[in-house]
Amino acid sequence: GAGVSQSPSNKVTEKGKDVELRCDPISGHTALYWYRQSLGQGLEFLIYFQGNSAPDKSGLPSDRFSAERTGGSVSTLTIQRTQQEDSAVYLCASSPSQGSNYEQYFGPGTRLTVT
Amino acid sequence: LAKTTQPISMDSYEGQEVNITCSHNNIATNDYITWYQQFPSQGPRFIIQGYKTKVTNEVASLFIPADRKSSTLSLPRVSLSDTAVYYCLVGALLLTSGTYKYIFGTGTRLKVLA
């Protein structure tokens, strides 16, 4: 079946612009996760959703970052007033439910470059 | 909150067994340990998951000691295609809020040589 998809695959934006990154999870997966991976670095957890609810937003790097999920499916990560330090690959994952005992299925990521 | 550390890099030759250890000193009682493989320009891919003792699947084994403060991923007879970055992942339940954070290890870059 179809895996996790993300769009766009690449995004180049000017500093100060807003960007929206989209994630389509595997159908039926109730949990969805966002991570950030800076160039040559490890994976930084940002936020997770169980259904449409994100119970903890403290992992978002700043108040310029927000995320939402509608219909228990598609999620968008929005970055307002982008800065050069926001340049990274943003990875989305989904799992059948939320919990460390579930395998997370990752999308290919969106590479964001802020110039 | 669990903090996870791994060796930065390892080199191995084809056909050898490779063991990569992840340290997660503050792992909580209910947390599972999961290992992922990542190739350049791709998302991480699941390898194996465990809670305690030993787990084996068709590609790897995972050893977790009784205190669960570390785990070791074992790759038998590696090939050139196993050259990748390997991450451990620990899910940490925050007791104050009842929510989870997911903490990836620092990653181990494995290079398999012919």
CSV table of C-alpha atoms in Angstrom, one decimal, chain B residues 3-90:
chain,number,residue,atom,x,y,z
B,3,LYS,CA,19.1,10.9,26.8
B,4,THR,CA,20.5,8.6,24.1
B,5,THR,CA,24.1,8.4,23.0
B,6,GLN,CA,25.8,6.3,20.3
B,7,PRO,CA,29.3,6.0,18.8
B,8,ILE,CA,29.7,8.5,16.0
B,9,SER,CA,31.0,6.1,13.5
B,10,MET,CA,32.2,2.5,12.9
B,11,ASP,CA,34.0,0.8,10.0
B,12,SER,CA,33.6,-2.9,9.2
B,13,TYR,CA,34.4,-5.3,6.5
B,14,GLU,CA,31.9,-7.3,4.5
B,15,GLY,CA,30.8,-10.6,6.1
B,16,GLN,CA,31.6,-9.4,9.6
B,17,GLU,CA,29.2,-9.0,12.5
B,18,VAL,CA,28.6,-5.4,13.6
B,19,ASN,CA,27.4,-4.4,17.1
B,20,ILE,CA,26.2,-0.8,17.7
B,21,THR,CA,25.4,0.2,21.3
B,22,CYS,CA,23.0,2.9,22.4
B,23,SER,CA,23.1,4.3,25.9
B,24,HIS,CA,19.8,5.5,27.3
B,25,ASN,CA,20.4,5.9,31.0
B,26,ASN,CA,17.1,7.5,32.0
B,27,ILE,CA,14.8,5.2,30.1
B,28,ALA,CA,11.3,5.0,31.7
B,29,THR,CA,9.6,1.8,32.7
B,30,ASN,CA,7.2,1.6,29.8
B,31,ASP,CA,9.6,2.8,27.0
B,32,TYR,CA,10.4,0.6,24.1
B,33,ILE,CA,13.7,0.8,22.2
B,34,THR,CA,13.6,0.9,18.4
B,35,TRP,CA,16.4,1.0,15.9
B,36,TYR,CA,16.2,2.6,12.5
B,37,GLN,CA,18.4,2.7,9.4
B,38,GLN,CA,18.8,5.8,7.3
B,39,PHE,CA,20.3,6.2,3.8
B,40,PRO,CA,21.2,9.6,2.4
B,41,SER,CA,18.2,11.6,1.3
B,42,GLN,CA,15.7,9.1,2.7
B,43,GLY,CA,13.6,8.8,5.8
B,44,PRO,CA,14.6,6.4,8.5
B,45,ARG,CA,13.5,2.8,8.1
B,46,PHE,CA,12.6,0.4,10.9
B,47,ILE,CA,15.0,-2.4,11.7
B,48,ILE,CA,13.9,-3.9,15.0
B,49,GLN,CA,12.2,-3.1,18.3
B,50,GLY,CA,12.4,-4.5,21.8
B,51,TYR,CA,11.6,-4.0,25.5
B,52,LYS,CA,13.9,-6.4,27.3
B,53,THR,CA,16.2,-9.4,26.8
B,54,LYS,CA,16.8,-10.4,23.2
B,55,VAL,CA,14.8,-9.9,20.0
B,56,THR,CA,15.7,-11.3,16.6
B,57,ASN,CA,14.2,-10.8,13.2
B,58,GLU,CA,15.4,-11.7,9.7
B,59,VAL,CA,17.8,-8.8,9.5
B,60,ALA,CA,19.1,-8.1,13.0
B,61,SER,CA,19.2,-8.9,16.7
B,62,LEU,CA,18.6,-6.5,19.6
B,63,PHE,CA,20.1,-7.2,23.0
B,64,ILE,CA,18.8,-5.3,26.0
B,65,PRO,CA,20.3,-6.0,29.5
B,66,ALA,CA,18.1,-6.3,32.6
B,67,ASP,CA,18.7,-2.7,33.7
B,68,ARG,CA,17.6,-1.5,30.2
B,69,LYS,CA,20.1,1.4,30.3
B,70,SER,CA,21.6,0.4,27.0
B,71,SER,CA,20.8,-1.7,24.0
B,72,THR,CA,22.9,-3.3,21.3
B,73,LEU,CA,21.9,-3.7,17.7
B,74,SER,CA,23.7,-6.6,16.1
B,75,LEU,CA,23.9,-6.9,12.3
B,76,PRO,CA,25.2,-10.3,11.2
B,77,ARG,CA,27.4,-10.6,8.1
B,78,VAL,CA,27.2,-7.0,6.9
B,79,SER,CA,27.4,-6.2,3.2
B,80,LEU,CA,28.3,-3.0,1.4
B,81,SER,CA,24.6,-2.1,1.2
B,82,ASP,CA,24.4,-1.9,5.0
B,83,THR,CA,26.5,1.3,4.8
B,84,ALA,CA,24.1,3.8,6.4
B,85,VAL,CA,23.5,5.7,9.6
B,86,TYR,CA,21.8,3.8,12.4
B,87,TYR,CA,19.7,5.4,15.1
B,88,CYS,CA,18.1,4.2,18.3
B,89,LEU,CA,14.9,5.7,19.3
B,90,VAL,CA,13.4,5.9,22.8
